[in-house]
Amino acid sequence: MPLLPKTPSLSRRSLLRGLGGSAAAGTLTGALAGCGVPAAYVAPGDRSATDRSATERRLTWANWPLYIDTDDESPSRRPTLEAFEKRSGISVEYIEEINDNDEFFGKVSPSLMNHRPTGRDLIVISDWMCGRFVRLGWVQEMDRSRQPNVTEHLDPLLRSPAFDPGRRFTVPWQSGITGIAYNRRGLGREIRHVSELWADDLTGRVTLLSGMDEAFALLMQGDGVDITDWTADDFHAMCDLVERQVDKGQIRRFTGNDYIKDLSSGDVLACQAYSGDVIQLQADDPDIEFVVPEEGAELWSESLMIPNLARHKANAERLIDYYYRPEVAAELAAWVNYVCPVPAARDVLASSDDEETAALAEDPLIFPDAAMRERLAIARDIEAGERPEFAKRWNGIVGV
């Protein structure tokens, strides 16, 4: 296990842009999937192309920026990916082109809905967006006989989300938690419940995430809702609560990744936050705390998928399985600092001779402990037919 690499100054998750594109893509998805457009849904028999993996030892992989390990001295080098290429003889064209789920949806949807290849063999997008692709039939079912490491090592918490029961079409790349971050020194007390965000000593010092898909689950959990099976009434009750807090001045503003700056400066004392961002903030300010509320928090993932008509499906499946080798997953986790979807990687990190690297094995934001795991759940995503109504309500609150 190499020494702990330098943590990037900007995390991958914090690149998400929030709500602006979500409503537009939601409207497009609703038009495609919810209004019976025949060209939108692709039947299982029309999803595959002739697989050239045996004769063309290559694949094209689209991912987010800052979402794979790089070499400290040569940032253009990616050690785990280079090791795969050497081990397998498969060359990988790695493209950091995904900066926003909805933007990427708009980029590839014309090809997928018109039964044309995207030019990509592997993509990584957020699970709530993966749900759209799965429902539209835009991704291929994976052959688990080629993926023994996925079968053995995938975290049980992530094995069967509502949008893809049994993970037939998706495999988590990295995972994370949407919870609460707060400044313990500035606030002068602990936070353990979502309801504490509405306390008088936090008036005007709270931010919530602006993205509907990113924000809703944690707020529902604060009301005791089972986010694996929530209803429209649950959504509107959550919105009623948020509206009341906006009206009384409790919420300073709704944010994208800029909550990091607000929390670091002290302008905000508590906020909705992503676990991976907080690991980075804590390196500079140990008074920043991240909490999974007693009522629970949302466990999310960005997942790997093989789009329709990909030409190198078997090669892509082999690469996915490589990253589920515990020693490879550990090396990646040491770099990206998100929740590792391979629990067996914990023992690999713990055995490192480097103290900082070994300490990551004890970080519950990378390997949640048993008590935290009991409070984590994967939310049922917002379906196409629901999205226009919900987006209109949420946009009105956020001010979009």
mmCIF file of N, CA and C in Angstrom, residues 51 59 122 140-144 146-147 150 306 312-322:
data_model
loop_
_atom_site.group_PDB
_atom_site.id
_atom_site.type_symbol
_atom_site.label_atom_id
_atom_site.label_comp_id
_atom_site.label_asym_id
_atom_site.label_seq_id
_atom_site.Cartn_x
_atom_site.Cartn_y
_atom_site.Cartn_z
ATOM 1 N N ASP A 51 -19.849 -7.817 -29.574
ATOM 2 C CA ASP A 51 -18.779 -7.470 -28.640
ATOM 3 C C ASP A 51 -17.424 -7.749 -29.292
ATOM 4 N N LEU A 59 -11.033 -0.184 -24.278
ATOM 5 C CA LEU A 59 -12.351 0.317 -23.906
ATOM 6 C C LEU A 59 -12.255 1.812 -23.644
ATOM 7 N N LEU A 122 -18.138 2.449 -20.839
ATOM 8 C CA LEU A 122 -18.350 2.471 -19.389
ATOM 9 C C LEU A 122 -18.567 3.914 -18.965
ATOM 10 N N GLN A 140 -26.931 -2.007 -20.373
ATOM 11 C CA GLN A 140 -26.954 -3.455 -20.539
ATOM 12 C C GLN A 140 -26.772 -4.181 -19.209
ATOM 13 N N GLU A 141 -27.425 -5.316 -19.088
ATOM 14 C CA GLU A 141 -27.235 -6.158 -17.916
ATOM 15 C C GLU A 141 -25.821 -6.741 -17.941
ATOM 16 N N MET A 142 -25.175 -6.743 -16.779
ATOM 17 C CA MET A 142 -23.808 -7.243 -16.699
ATOM 18 C C MET A 142 -23.792 -8.752 -16.491
ATOM 19 N N ASP A 143 -22.717 -9.358 -16.942
ATOM 20 C CA ASP A 143 -22.507 -10.791 -16.799
ATOM 21 C C ASP A 143 -21.686 -11.027 -15.540
ATOM 22 N N ARG A 144 -22.354 -11.398 -14.451
ATOM 23 C CA ARG A 144 -21.657 -11.559 -13.174
ATOM 24 C C ARG A 144 -20.688 -12.749 -13.178
ATOM 25 N N ARG A 146 -18.378 -12.987 -15.087
ATOM 26 C CA ARG A 146 -17.104 -12.337 -15.354
ATOM 27 C C ARG A 146 -16.664 -11.445 -14.196
ATOM 28 N N GLN A 147 -17.453 -11.406 -13.135
ATOM 29 C CA GLN A 147 -17.190 -10.455 -12.046
ATOM 30 C C GLN A 147 -17.245 -11.138 -10.676
ATOM 31 N N VAL A 150 -16.883 -8.649 -7.672
ATOM 32 C CA VAL A 150 -18.104 -7.895 -7.370
ATOM 33 C C VAL A 150 -19.064 -8.767 -6.573
ATOM 34 N N ILE A 306 -22.747 0.065 -18.244
ATOM 35 C CA ILE A 306 -22.328 -0.184 -19.626
ATOM 36 C C ILE A 306 -23.476 0.233 -20.535
ATOM 37 N N HIS A 312 -17.288 -2.940 -26.345
ATOM 38 C CA HIS A 312 -16.274 -3.678 -25.580
ATOM 39 C C HIS A 312 -16.821 -4.032 -24.199
ATOM 40 N N LYS A 313 -17.971 -4.691 -24.207
ATOM 41 C CA LYS A 313 -18.683 -4.988 -22.964
ATOM 42 C C LYS A 313 -17.862 -5.892 -22.042
ATOM 43 N N ALA A 314 -17.309 -6.963 -22.554
ATOM 44 C CA ALA A 314 -16.547 -7.886 -21.706
ATOM 45 C C ALA A 314 -15.323 -7.211 -21.103
ATOM 46 N N ASN A 315 -14.679 -6.345 -21.876
ATOM 47 C CA ASN A 315 -13.532 -5.612 -21.341
ATOM 48 C C ASN A 315 -13.970 -4.690 -20.198
ATOM 49 N N ALA A 316 -15.122 -4.040 -20.359
ATOM 50 C CA ALA A 316 -15.632 -3.159 -19.312
ATOM 51 C C ALA A 316 -15.974 -3.955 -18.058
ATOM 52 N N GLU A 317 -16.592 -5.114 -18.231
ATOM 53 C CA GLU A 317 -16.924 -5.952 -17.075
ATOM 54 C C GLU A 317 -15.657 -6.399 -16.346
ATOM 55 N N ARG A 318 -14.617 -6.671 -17.093
ATOM 56 C CA ARG A 318 -13.364 -7.088 -16.474
ATOM 57 C C ARG A 318 -12.738 -5.943 -15.678
ATOM 58 N N LEU A 319 -12.807 -4.728 -16.204
ATOM 59 C CA LEU A 319 -12.255 -3.586 -15.475
ATOM 60 C C LEU A 319 -13.037 -3.344 -14.190
ATOM 61 N N ILE A 320 -14.360 -3.416 -14.270
ATOM 62 C CA ILE A 320 -15.183 -3.226 -13.068
ATOM 63 C C ILE A 320 -14.776 -4.233 -11.995
ATOM 64 N N ASP A 321 -14.615 -5.470 -12.379
ATOM 65 C CA ASP A 321 -14.271 -6.499 -11.401
ATOM 66 C C ASP A 321 -12.884 -6.273 -10.809
ATOM 67 N N TYR A 322 -11.976 -5.749 -11.602
ATOM 68 C CA TYR A 322 -10.629 -5.441 -11.104
ATOM 69 C C TYR A 322 -10.686 -4.458 -9.943
#
